[in-house]
Amino acid sequence: MDDLKQSCYELSLPVTEKCNAISRDIDRANGKQMVQILRRCDAEIFEKKINNDSFQQTLYSSSVIQTMVDVAKRVEMILRDPEESLIVLSGCGTSGRIAFLLVTSFNEMLKAQNQKQICLYIIAGGDRALLTSQEAPEDDPALGALTLDKVCAGKKRVLFIGISCGMSAPFVAGQLDFCLKHLDVFTPVLLGFNPVHMARSEPMQNCSFHFKDVAERMTAVQRQKKAFVLNPVLGAEAISGSSRMKGGSATKIILETILLAGHEAAFRGKITMPECITARITTNEMVYETTYSHSDELAALIHKAGESLQMKAHVYYIGWHTLGVIGLTDASECIPTYGADFDDIRGFINNGFSEMKNKEGDLSSLGPQFVIGHKDFVDTILPTLSQNDMILFLFSVNDDLHEVTALADQVRRRTSNLHAIAHDLEKLTVPERVCNMFKTVLHLTWSFTSEEVNSFVMRQRWELSTKWCLNAISTGAHVLKGKVYMNYMIDLRVTNSKLYRRAINILQRFTGCAKSECERALLRAIYSTDDLSEDMTSADVWKHTDAANRRDQVVPTALVMIQCGCTLAEARHHLDCHPVIRDAVSACFSSSKNKSTVD
Ligand code: F1P
């Protein structure tokens, strides 16, 4: 694509789908360089101005802080009068997983103080979506509304927070629309990271409105403080469109800040002021600084994980308590983002589902993807573990260190490829003999005293720090495996309408061809044919994504077909000869360049 076409094309994309200039060459970076790139991309979460644009509101903008204060006041009201009230957090994919984590932690905190547990999460696709990619329900606005209606039956007051980083998920749009129709009960909040005019305006399944429509209606109602739109801009993701990264982190920071402020106001009489919201965000910024100050260890872990994936071996996260949830979440996201197999990167948590405390309970009978306990790891993985597999323990000084050392001991009998991310406090450190069990230890000692912050708050910081580390490790490892071209996830799974559009965008971006040509190539790859029938081309997006769910490498195949002007079989053969997708694409770009020079 020439420069002008390229910049017009970029301008047409919402911020969350744009290509970040900082990470443009991430696919050529080594571990150390990658950490620096990710560090700079994540710094944008806390920047006062993005791309020198003073019109874009960012996390620290007074309008955003004020909206957070307003929503925290709603939380306070509900906590003060919890009977027949609910706080519901809902989202799809990563957004739903973060909702789950926040809700279970907040409810635990309420329970510890003998308060009513009034928080609920909804994730599109139900609890199985906590561990696996269930992208299709995300496209269903009616299902979203119905699910919300069901869980809120009989409630008199509901604070609903719908999370969609890209302001695009129909499931969430359906819920917000439902709330707007019932403002007597619901106060809807939209959390996303685009300006409202960039919210998605594509038609939705059996629906008369689209996301942007809902976002605009929300903005109108916000004037009467009956609905709230929280949409600071964070800059583009390090891997274009990968909202699990900055989007997920900012979701966690914003919602924890709001919930805690509401809690402090309700139970400690601390009036929520903009300054305390700002101070909490600054604390998270400090967590960011501290985490990335360990760049050497982080780079070493990326390198190790990359080596394992390159050798077709595995990376296993063995986490304790909520750090286990962070591990499970990070691992589950690699499947749709990088077309990874579920066992390339896998997470395990102590006590499995009883530790997760998810609504639907033990899901282990659903299949191997749902086998998540440490005991399961010992029974099923440990006996076949090889030196090429990387094991990464995730724990804090508050976890059972006897259990940590006993399991580490067992693993060490099979492999020395054992590493850890360990959190502790200046006044309470993980003993050296524990750290010495691991080859690499990313040891984060935090300067807060446990009196200063309660253990829930401390844990939230450890979770965020671990999230940043694991996002860097799994992203970096897939880059090293060749699953990223420039900073695009070219082997994504095209399993819902957003990802279908993203796939076409990626094809347009690399080939410079018209949208219609890119879409045809994508459909050829999805339906595995060179001759598309009328039925195929006229089917709606949901039919396409359903078919795409059962195919591998659809975007790389389409890319090679367009670039080389070849058949499906030839494209597949080309990809078979180049297992590293980045190489396959480069080889086909250079061969088509040579061809055009000769022509
Ligand atoms: C929701 C989501 C992402 C996932 C993938 C598909 O996005 O499920 O979490 O990684 O991109 O969409 P959003 O609604 O939060 O933008």
Coordinates of C-alpha atoms and ligand atoms in Angstrom, one line a residue:
M1 CA 0.0 0.0 0.0
D2 CA 1.4 3.4 -0.8
D3 CA 1.9 5.9 2.0
L4 CA -1.2 8.1 1.3
K5 CA -3.5 5.1 1.0
Q6 CA -2.0 3.7 4.1
S7 CA -2.6 6.7 6.2
C8 CA -6.2 7.2 5.0
Y9 CA -6.8 3.6 5.8
E10 CA -5.3 3.9 9.3
L11 CA -7.4 7.0 9.9
S12 CA -10.6 5.1 9.1
L13 CA -9.9 2.6 11.9
P14 CA -11.0 3.1 15.5
V15 CA -8.1 3.7 18.0
T16 CA -8.4 0.1 19.4
E17 CA -7.8 -1.4 15.9
K18 CA -5.1 1.0 14.8
C19 CA -1.5 0.0 14.2
N20 CA 0.8 1.4 16.9
A21 CA 3.9 3.1 15.5
I22 CA 5.9 2.1 18.5
S23 CA 5.5 -1.6 17.9
R24 CA 5.6 -1.6 14.1
D25 CA 8.8 -3.7 14.0
I26 CA 8.1 -6.0 17.0
D27 CA 8.3 -9.0 14.8
R28 CA 12.0 -8.3 14.3
A29 CA 12.8 -7.6 17.9
N30 CA 14.6 -9.8 20.4
G31 CA 13.3 -10.4 23.9
K32 CA 15.0 -7.3 25.4
Q33 CA 13.8 -5.0 22.6
M34 CA 10.3 -6.4 22.9
V35 CA 10.1 -5.6 26.6
Q36 CA 11.0 -2.0 25.7
I37 CA 8.4 -1.8 23.0
L38 CA 5.7 -3.2 25.2
R39 CA 6.8 -0.9 28.0
R40 CA 6.4 2.1 25.8
C41 CA 3.0 0.9 24.5
D42 CA 1.7 0.3 28.0
A43 CA 3.0 3.8 29.1
E44 CA 0.3 5.2 26.9
I45 CA -2.4 4.0 29.3
F46 CA -1.2 6.7 31.7
E47 CA -0.3 9.4 29.2
K48 CA -2.0 12.8 29.5
K49 CA -2.1 13.3 25.8
I50 CA -2.1 10.6 23.1
N51 CA -0.3 11.5 19.9
N52 CA -0.2 15.1 21.0
D53 CA -4.0 15.3 20.5
S54 CA -5.4 17.4 23.3
F55 CA -9.0 16.7 22.2
Q56 CA -8.8 13.0 23.0
Q57 CA -9.7 12.3 26.6
T58 CA -7.3 10.0 28.4
L59 CA -7.4 8.2 31.8
Y60 CA -6.2 11.2 33.7
S61 CA -8.6 13.7 31.9
S62 CA -10.8 15.5 34.4
S63 CA -14.0 14.4 32.5
V64 CA -12.9 10.7 32.8
I65 CA -12.1 11.1 36.5
Q66 CA -15.4 12.9 37.1
T67 CA -17.3 10.1 35.4
M68 CA -15.4 7.6 37.6
V69 CA -16.5 9.7 40.7
D70 CA -20.1 9.6 39.5
V71 CA -20.1 5.8 39.0
A72 CA -18.3 5.3 42.3
K73 CA -21.2 7.2 44.0
R74 CA -23.6 4.8 42.4
V75 CA -21.6 1.9 43.8
E76 CA -21.7 3.6 47.2
M77 CA -25.5 3.9 47.0
I78 CA -25.9 0.3 46.2
L79 CA -23.6 -0.8 49.0
R80 CA -25.4 1.3 51.5
D81 CA -28.8 -0.2 50.5
P82 CA -28.0 -3.6 49.1
E83 CA -31.5 -5.2 49.4
E84 CA -32.9 -5.8 46.0
S85 CA -29.9 -4.1 44.4
L86 CA -27.1 -5.5 42.1
I87 CA -23.9 -4.4 40.5
V88 CA -23.4 -6.3 37.2
L89 CA -20.2 -6.3 35.2
S90 CA -20.5 -7.9 31.8
G91 CA -18.3 -8.4 28.7
C92 CA -17.1 -10.8 26.1
G93 CA -13.7 -12.6 25.9
T94 CA -11.1 -10.9 27.9
S95 CA -13.6 -8.2 29.1
G96 CA -15.8 -10.9 30.5
R97 CA -12.8 -12.6 32.2
I98 CA -11.8 -9.4 33.8
A99 CA -15.4 -8.9 34.9
F100 CA -15.3 -12.3 36.5
L101 CA -12.1 -11.6 38.3
L102 CA -13.2 -8.3 39.7
V103 CA -16.6 -9.5 40.8
T104 CA -15.3 -12.6 42.6
S105 CA -12.6 -10.6 44.4
F106 CA -15.0 -7.8 45.3
N107 CA -17.6 -10.2 46.6
E108 CA -14.9 -12.0 48.7
M109 CA -14.0 -8.6 50.2
L110 CA -17.6 -7.9 51.0
K111 CA -18.0 -11.4 52.5
A112 CA -14.9 -10.9 54.7
Q113 CA -16.6 -7.8 56.1
N114 CA -20.0 -9.6 56.6
Q115 CA -21.6 -7.6 53.8
K116 CA -24.0 -8.8 51.3
Q117 CA -22.3 -10.0 48.1
I118 CA -24.1 -7.9 45.5
C119 CA -21.8 -8.2 42.6
L120 CA -22.4 -10.4 39.6
Y121 CA -20.6 -11.1 36.3
I122 CA -21.8 -12.0 32.9
I123 CA -19.5 -13.4 30.2
A124 CA -20.8 -14.0 26.7
G125 CA -20.9 -17.8 26.2
G126 CA -21.2 -18.6 30.0
D127 CA -18.5 -19.9 32.2
R128 CA -16.9 -22.0 29.6
A129 CA -15.8 -18.7 28.0
L130 CA -13.6 -18.1 31.1
L131 CA -11.2 -20.7 29.8
T132 CA -11.9 -21.1 26.1
S133 CA -12.7 -18.8 23.2
Q134 CA -16.5 -18.7 22.7
E135 CA -16.6 -15.8 20.4
A136 CA -19.9 -16.4 18.6
P137 CA -22.3 -15.5 21.5
E138 CA -20.5 -12.1 21.4
D139 CA -22.4 -11.3 18.2
D140 CA -25.9 -11.8 19.7
P141 CA -27.4 -8.6 21.1
A142 CA -30.7 -10.3 22.1
L143 CA -28.8 -13.0 24.0
G144 CA -27.0 -10.2 26.0
A145 CA -30.2 -8.5 26.9
L146 CA -32.0 -11.8 27.8
T147 CA -29.1 -12.9 30.1
L148 CA -29.1 -9.5 31.8
D149 CA -32.9 -9.5 32.2
K150 CA -32.7 -13.0 33.8
V151 CA -30.0 -12.2 36.4
C152 CA -31.7 -9.0 37.4
A153 CA -35.2 -10.4 37.8
G154 CA -37.0 -8.8 40.8
K155 CA -34.2 -6.2 41.5
K156 CA -35.2 -2.6 42.1
R157 CA -31.8 -1.0 41.4
V158 CA -29.0 -2.3 39.1
L159 CA -25.7 -0.6 38.3
F160 CA -24.8 -2.3 35.0
I161 CA -21.3 -1.9 33.6
G162 CA -20.9 -3.1 30.1
I163 CA -17.3 -3.6 29.0
S164 CA -16.3 -3.6 25.3
C165 CA -12.8 -2.3 24.8
G166 CA -13.4 -1.7 21.1
M167 CA -17.0 -0.4 21.7
S168 CA -18.1 -3.1 19.4
A169 CA -19.5 -6.2 21.0
P170 CA -23.2 -6.7 20.0
F171 CA -23.8 -8.8 23.2
V172 CA -22.9 -5.7 25.3
A173 CA -24.8 -3.3 23.0
G174 CA -27.9 -5.4 23.5
Q175 CA -27.6 -5.1 27.2
L176 CA -27.0 -1.4 27.2
D177 CA -30.0 -0.9 25.0
F178 CA -32.1 -3.0 27.4
C179 CA -30.9 -0.8 30.3
L180 CA -31.7 2.4 28.4
K181 CA -35.3 1.1 28.0
H182 CA -35.5 0.5 31.7
L183 CA -33.8 3.5 33.3
D184 CA -36.1 3.3 36.3
V185 CA -34.2 0.2 37.5
F186 CA -30.9 0.3 35.6
T187 CA -28.0 2.8 35.5
P188 CA -26.0 1.7 32.5
V189 CA -22.2 2.4 32.2
L190 CA -20.3 1.7 29.0
L191 CA -16.6 1.1 29.4
G192 CA -14.5 1.2 26.2
F193 CA -11.5 2.8 24.7
N194 CA -12.6 4.7 21.6
P195 CA -14.2 8.1 21.2
V196 CA -18.0 7.6 20.8
H197 CA -17.9 8.5 17.1
M198 CA -15.5 5.5 16.5
A199 CA -17.9 3.0 18.1
R200 CA -18.8 0.3 15.7
S201 CA -21.6 1.2 13.3
E202 CA -22.0 -2.1 11.5
P203 CA -25.5 -3.7 11.6
M204 CA -26.0 -6.4 14.2
Q205 CA -27.7 -9.7 14.1
N206 CA -31.6 -9.3 13.9
C207 CA -31.3 -5.8 15.3
S208 CA -32.4 -2.4 14.3
F209 CA -29.6 -0.5 16.0
H210 CA -25.8 -0.7 16.2
F211 CA -23.2 -0.1 18.9
K212 CA -22.5 3.5 17.9
D213 CA -26.3 4.2 18.1
V214 CA -26.3 2.9 21.7
A215 CA -23.2 4.8 22.6
E216 CA -24.7 8.0 21.3
R217 CA -28.0 7.4 23.2
M218 CA -25.9 6.7 26.4
T219 CA -24.0 10.0 25.9
A220 CA -27.3 11.9 25.6
V221 CA -28.7 10.4 28.8
Q222 CA -25.4 11.0 30.6
R223 CA -26.3 14.7 30.9
Q224 CA -29.0 13.7 33.4
K225 CA -26.6 11.4 35.1
K226 CA -28.8 8.4 34.3
A227 CA -26.1 6.7 32.2
F228 CA -22.4 7.0 31.9
V229 CA -19.8 6.5 29.1
L230 CA -16.3 5.9 30.4
N231 CA -14.1 5.9 27.3
P232 CA -10.6 7.2 27.8
V233 CA -8.2 6.7 24.8
L234 CA -5.2 4.5 25.5
G235 CA -3.5 4.6 22.1
A236 CA -3.3 1.6 19.8
E237 CA -2.5 -1.9 21.1
A238 CA 1.0 -3.3 20.8
I239 CA -0.4 -6.0 18.6
S240 CA -3.1 -4.3 16.5
G241 CA -6.6 -5.0 17.9
S242 CA -5.3 -7.1 20.8
S243 CA -7.5 -5.5 23.4
R244 CA -6.6 -8.1 26.0
M245 CA -3.4 -6.1 26.5
K246 CA -3.9 -2.4 27.3
G247 CA -7.7 -2.6 27.1
G248 CA -7.8 -5.4 29.7
S249 CA -5.3 -3.7 32.0
A250 CA -7.1 -0.4 31.9
T251 CA -10.5 -2.2 32.5
K252 CA -9.0 -3.7 35.6
I253 CA -7.5 -0.4 36.8
I254 CA -10.7 1.7 36.2
L255 CA -13.2 -0.7 37.6
E256 CA -11.2 -1.6 40.7
T257 CA -10.7 2.0 41.4
I258 CA -14.4 2.7 41.1
L259 CA -15.5 -0.3 43.2
L260 CA -12.9 0.4 46.0
A261 CA -13.8 4.1 46.1
G262 CA -17.5 3.2 46.4
H263 CA -16.6 0.7 49.1
E264 CA -14.5 3.2 51.1
A265 CA -17.3 5.7 50.9
A266 CA -20.0 3.3 52.0
F267 CA -18.1 1.7 54.9
R268 CA -15.5 4.2 55.9
G269 CA -17.2 7.4 55.3
K270 CA -14.6 8.5 52.8
I271 CA -16.2 10.9 50.4
T272 CA -15.2 10.1 46.8
M273 CA -13.3 13.0 45.4
P274 CA -11.5 13.3 42.0
E275 CA -8.2 13.5 43.9
C276 CA -8.6 10.0 45.4
I277 CA -9.5 8.5 42.1
T278 CA -6.4 10.2 40.5
A279 CA -4.2 8.9 43.4
R280 CA -5.4 5.4 42.9
I281 CA -4.6 5.5 39.2
T282 CA -1.2 6.9 40.0
T283 CA -0.6 3.9 42.3
N284 CA -1.3 1.6 39.3
E285 CA 1.1 3.6 37.3
M286 CA 3.7 2.8 39.9
V287 CA 2.8 -0.9 39.6
Y288 CA 3.5 -0.5 35.9
E289 CA 6.9 1.2 36.6
T290 CA 8.0 -1.4 39.1
T291 CA 7.0 -4.3 36.8
Y292 CA 8.8 -3.0 33.8
S293 CA 11.9 -2.2 35.9
H294 CA 12.6 -5.9 35.9
S295 CA 13.1 -5.9 32.1
D296 CA 16.1 -8.3 32.1
E297 CA 14.2 -11.1 33.8
L298 CA 11.1 -10.4 31.7
A299 CA 13.2 -10.6 28.5
A300 CA 14.7 -13.9 29.7
L301 CA 11.2 -15.3 30.3
I302 CA 10.0 -14.2 26.9
H303 CA 13.1 -15.8 25.4
K304 CA 12.5 -19.1 27.2
A305 CA 8.8 -19.2 26.3
G306 CA 9.6 -18.4 22.7
E307 CA 12.1 -21.3 22.6
S308 CA 9.5 -23.7 23.9
L309 CA 6.9 -22.7 21.4
Q310 CA 9.5 -22.8 18.6
M311 CA 10.3 -26.3 19.5
K312 CA 6.5 -27.2 19.5
A313 CA 6.8 -27.7 23.2
H314 CA 4.6 -26.1 25.8
V315 CA 4.4 -23.3 28.4
Y316 CA 2.6 -24.0 31.6
Y317 CA 1.6 -21.3 34.1
I318 CA 1.2 -22.8 37.6
G319 CA -0.5 -20.1 39.6
W320 CA -1.9 -19.7 43.1
H321 CA -5.3 -18.0 43.9
T322 CA -6.0 -15.0 41.7
L323 CA -2.6 -15.2 40.1
G324 CA -3.7 -18.5 38.8
V325 CA -6.8 -16.8 37.3
I326 CA -4.5 -14.3 35.6
G327 CA -2.5 -17.2 34.2
L328 CA -5.6 -19.1 32.9
T329 CA -6.9 -15.9 31.3
D330 CA -3.6 -15.1 29.5
A331 CA -3.3 -18.7 28.2
S332 CA -6.9 -18.8 27.0
E333 CA -6.4 -15.6 24.9
C334 CA -3.6 -17.1 22.8
I335 CA -6.0 -19.4 20.9
P336 CA -8.1 -16.7 19.2
T337 CA -5.3 -14.2 18.9
Y338 CA -2.6 -16.4 17.5
G339 CA -4.4 -19.4 16.2
A340 CA -2.6 -21.3 19.0
D341 CA -3.6 -24.8 20.2
F342 CA -5.1 -24.9 23.6
D343 CA -2.1 -26.8 25.0
D344 CA 0.6 -24.5 23.6
I345 CA 0.2 -22.2 26.6
R346 CA -1.9 -23.5 29.5
G347 CA -2.8 -22.3 32.9
F348 CA -3.4 -24.2 36.2
I349 CA -4.7 -23.0 39.5
N350 CA -4.4 -24.5 43.0
N351 CA -7.6 -26.4 43.9
G352 CA -9.0 -26.0 40.4
F353 CA -12.6 -24.8 40.1
S354 CA -13.2 -24.6 43.8
E355 CA -10.6 -21.8 43.8
M356 CA -12.1 -20.1 40.8
K357 CA -15.5 -19.7 42.5
N358 CA -17.2 -19.3 39.1
K359 CA -21.0 -19.4 38.9
E360 CA -21.3 -22.7 37.1
G361 CA -18.9 -24.6 39.3
D362 CA -16.7 -27.5 38.2
L363 CA -16.5 -27.7 34.4
S364 CA -13.8 -30.3 34.1
S365 CA -16.1 -32.8 32.5
L366 CA -16.3 -30.6 29.4
G367 CA -13.0 -31.7 28.1
P368 CA -9.2 -31.3 28.5
Q369 CA -9.3 -27.5 28.1
F370 CA -11.3 -27.4 31.4
V371 CA -8.8 -29.5 33.4
I372 CA -7.2 -26.7 35.4
G373 CA -6.1 -27.9 38.9
H374 CA -2.5 -28.3 40.1
K375 CA -3.4 -31.9 40.9
D376 CA -4.5 -32.3 37.3
F377 CA -1.2 -30.9 36.2
V378 CA 0.7 -33.4 38.4
D379 CA -1.5 -36.3 37.1
T380 CA -1.7 -35.6 33.4
I381 CA 1.2 -33.3 32.4
L382 CA 4.0 -33.9 34.8
P383 CA 4.6 -37.5 33.7
T384 CA 5.2 -36.5 30.1
L385 CA 7.0 -33.2 30.8
S386 CA 10.1 -32.6 28.6
Q387 CA 13.1 -30.3 29.1
N388 CA 11.7 -28.2 26.2
D389 CA 8.5 -27.4 28.2
M390 CA 8.7 -24.2 30.2
I391 CA 7.0 -24.1 33.6
L392 CA 6.3 -20.7 35.2
F393 CA 5.1 -20.5 38.8
L394 CA 3.0 -17.5 39.8
F395 CA 2.8 -16.9 43.5
S396 CA 3.1 -14.3 46.3
V397 CA 4.4 -14.4 49.8
N398 CA 0.8 -14.7 51.0
D399 CA 0.4 -18.1 49.3
D400 CA 1.2 -21.4 50.8
L401 CA 5.0 -21.5 50.3
H402 CA 5.2 -25.2 51.5
E403 CA 2.8 -26.1 48.7
V404 CA 4.9 -24.0 46.2
T405 CA 8.2 -25.7 47.2
A406 CA 6.7 -29.2 47.2
L407 CA 5.3 -28.8 43.7
A408 CA 8.5 -27.1 42.5
D409 CA 10.4 -30.0 43.9
Q410 CA 8.3 -32.5 42.0
V411 CA 8.7 -30.5 38.7
R412 CA 12.5 -30.2 39.2
R413 CA 12.7 -34.0 39.2
R414 CA 11.6 -33.9 35.6
T415 CA 13.0 -30.6 34.2
S416 CA 15.2 -27.7 35.1
N417 CA 13.2 -25.4 32.8
L418 CA 11.4 -24.1 35.8
H419 CA 10.9 -20.3 36.4
A420 CA 8.8 -18.1 38.6
I421 CA 7.2 -14.7 39.0
A422 CA 7.1 -14.1 42.8
H423 CA 5.6 -11.1 44.6
D424 CA 6.4 -10.1 48.2
L425 CA 6.7 -7.1 50.5
E426 CA 9.7 -5.3 51.9
K427 CA 8.7 -6.4 55.4
L428 CA 7.7 -9.9 54.3
T429 CA 9.9 -11.5 51.7
V430 CA 9.8 -14.9 50.0
P431 CA 12.7 -16.8 51.5
E432 CA 15.8 -17.2 49.4
R433 CA 15.6 -21.0 49.6
V434 CA 12.3 -20.8 47.7
C435 CA 13.6 -18.5 45.1
N436 CA 16.7 -20.7 44.6
M437 CA 14.4 -23.5 43.3
F438 CA 13.8 -21.6 40.0
K439 CA 16.1 -21.0 37.1
T440 CA 14.8 -17.4 36.5
V441 CA 12.9 -15.6 39.2
L442 CA 11.2 -12.3 38.4
H443 CA 11.1 -11.3 42.0
L444 CA 9.0 -8.2 42.7
T445 CA 9.3 -6.7 46.1
W446 CA 6.7 -4.1 46.8
S447 CA 7.2 -1.3 49.2
F448 CA 3.7 -1.1 50.5
T449 CA 3.2 -2.3 54.0
S450 CA 0.3 -4.6 54.6
E451 CA -1.0 -2.1 57.1
E452 CA -1.1 0.6 54.4
V453 CA -3.3 -1.4 52.1
N454 CA -5.5 -4.3 52.8
S455 CA -4.6 -7.7 51.4
F456 CA -7.2 -7.4 48.7
V457 CA -5.7 -4.2 47.3
M458 CA -2.2 -5.7 47.5
R459 CA -3.4 -8.7 45.6
Q460 CA -5.0 -6.5 42.9
R461 CA -1.6 -4.9 42.4
W462 CA 0.1 -8.3 42.1
E463 CA -2.5 -9.4 39.7
L464 CA -2.0 -6.4 37.5
S465 CA 1.8 -6.8 37.6
T466 CA 1.5 -10.5 36.7
K467 CA -0.9 -9.6 33.9
W468 CA 1.6 -7.3 32.4
C469 CA 4.4 -9.9 32.7
L470 CA 2.3 -12.7 31.2
N471 CA 0.9 -10.6 28.4
A472 CA 4.6 -9.8 27.5
I473 CA 5.6 -13.4 27.7
S474 CA 2.8 -14.9 25.7
T475 CA 2.9 -12.1 23.1
G476 CA 6.7 -12.2 22.9
A477 CA 6.7 -16.0 22.6
H478 CA 4.2 -15.9 19.7
V479 CA 6.2 -13.2 18.0
L480 CA 9.3 -15.4 18.3
K481 CA 7.3 -18.3 16.9
G482 CA 6.5 -16.2 13.9
K483 CA 2.8 -15.7 14.5
V484 CA 3.0 -11.9 14.1
Y485 CA 3.7 -10.0 10.9
M486 CA 4.9 -6.4 11.7
N487 CA 2.5 -5.9 14.6
Y488 CA -0.5 -7.7 13.2
M489 CA -1.9 -11.0 14.4
I490 CA -2.0 -12.5 11.0
D491 CA -3.1 -16.0 12.2
L492 CA -6.1 -14.9 14.3
R493 CA -9.2 -17.1 14.4
V494 CA -12.0 -15.5 12.5
T495 CA -14.7 -16.5 14.9
N496 CA -17.0 -13.5 15.1
S497 CA -18.0 -10.5 13.1
K498 CA -15.5 -8.2 14.6
L499 CA -12.7 -10.6 13.9
Y500 CA -14.0 -11.2 10.4
R501 CA -13.7 -7.4 9.7
R502 CA -10.3 -7.4 11.3
A503 CA -9.2 -10.2 9.0
I504 CA -10.3 -8.2 6.0
N505 CA -8.6 -5.1 7.3
I506 CA -5.3 -7.0 7.7
L507 CA -5.6 -8.4 4.2
Q508 CA -6.2 -4.9 2.9
R509 CA -3.4 -3.5 4.9
F510 CA -0.9 -5.9 3.4
T511 CA -2.1 -6.3 -0.1
G512 CA -3.4 -2.8 -0.9
C513 CA -6.3 -4.6 -2.7
A514 CA -9.9 -3.6 -2.6
K515 CA -12.1 -4.8 0.3
S516 CA -14.2 -6.9 -2.1
E517 CA -11.1 -8.7 -3.4
C518 CA -9.8 -9.3 0.1
E519 CA -13.2 -10.6 1.3
R520 CA -13.4 -13.0 -1.6
A521 CA -10.0 -14.4 -0.8
L522 CA -11.0 -14.8 2.8
L523 CA -14.1 -16.6 1.9
R524 CA -12.2 -19.0 -0.4
A525 CA -10.0 -19.8 2.5
I526 CA -12.9 -20.2 4.9
Y527 CA -15.0 -22.4 2.6
S528 CA -11.9 -24.2 1.3
T529 CA -12.7 -23.7 -2.4
D530 CA -11.5 -21.7 -5.4
D531 CA -15.0 -21.5 -6.7
L532 CA -17.3 -19.7 -4.4
S533 CA -20.9 -20.4 -4.9
E534 CA -23.7 -17.9 -4.8
D535 CA -24.8 -19.4 -1.5
M536 CA -21.4 -18.8 0.0
T537 CA -21.0 -15.2 -1.1
S538 CA -24.5 -14.2 -0.1
A539 CA -24.5 -15.9 3.3
D540 CA -24.3 -13.5 6.3
V541 CA -21.2 -12.9 8.4
W542 CA -22.3 -15.3 11.1
K543 CA -22.4 -18.2 8.7
H544 CA -18.9 -17.3 7.6
T545 CA -17.5 -17.1 11.1
D546 CA -19.2 -20.4 12.0
A547 CA -17.4 -22.1 9.1
A548 CA -14.1 -20.3 9.8
N549 CA -14.2 -21.7 13.4
R550 CA -13.3 -25.1 11.9
R551 CA -10.4 -24.0 9.7
D552 CA -6.8 -23.2 10.4
Q553 CA -4.7 -20.4 8.9
V554 CA -7.5 -18.8 7.0
V555 CA -5.9 -15.3 7.0
P556 CA -2.4 -16.4 5.9
T557 CA -4.0 -18.6 3.2
A558 CA -6.0 -15.7 1.9
L559 CA -3.0 -13.5 2.0
V560 CA -0.8 -15.8 0.0
M561 CA -3.7 -16.4 -2.5
I562 CA -4.0 -12.7 -3.1
Q563 CA -0.3 -11.9 -3.1
C564 CA 0.8 -14.7 -5.4
G565 CA -2.4 -14.9 -7.5
C566 CA -2.5 -18.6 -6.8
T567 CA -5.0 -21.3 -6.0
L568 CA -6.0 -22.5 -2.6
A569 CA -4.0 -25.6 -3.0
E570 CA -0.9 -23.7 -4.0
A571 CA -1.3 -21.3 -1.1
R572 CA -1.6 -24.1 1.4
H573 CA 1.4 -25.8 -0.1
H574 CA 3.4 -22.5 0.3
L575 CA 2.3 -22.3 3.9
D576 CA 3.3 -25.9 4.5
C577 CA 6.8 -25.2 3.2
H578 CA 7.1 -22.2 5.5
P579 CA 5.9 -23.2 9.0
V580 CA 6.7 -19.7 10.3
I581 CA 3.9 -17.6 9.0
R582 CA 5.9 -14.5 9.0
D583 CA 8.5 -16.2 6.7
A584 CA 5.7 -17.5 4.4
V585 CA 4.3 -14.1 4.0
S586 CA 7.7 -12.4 3.5
A587 CA 8.7 -15.1 0.9
C588 CA 5.5 -14.5 -1.0
F589 CA 5.9 -10.7 -0.9
S590 CA 9.4 -10.9 -2.2
S591 CA 8.5 -13.4 -4.9
S592 CA 5.6 -11.2 -6.1
K593 CA 7.9 -8.1 -6.0
N594 CA 10.5 -10.0 -8.1
K595 CA 7.8 -11.1 -10.5
S596 CA 6.5 -7.5 -11.0
T597 CA 10.0 -6.2 -11.5
V598 CA 10.6 -8.9 -14.3
D599 CA 7.1 -8.1 -15.8
Ligands
F1P1 C1 -14.0 -8.7 23.3 C2 -13.3 -9.8 22.6 C3 -11.8 -9.8 23.0 C4 -11.1 -10.9 22.3 C5 -11.3 -10.9 20.8 C6 -12.8 -10.9 20.5 O1 -13.6 -7.5 22.8 O2 -13.8 -11.1 23.0 O3 -11.6 -9.9 24.4 O4 -9.7 -10.8 22.5 O5 -10.7 -9.7 20.2 O6 -13.4 -9.8 21.2 P1 -14.2 -6.1 23.3 O7 -15.7 -6.2 23.2 O8 -13.8 -5.9 24.8 O9 -13.7 -5.1 22.4

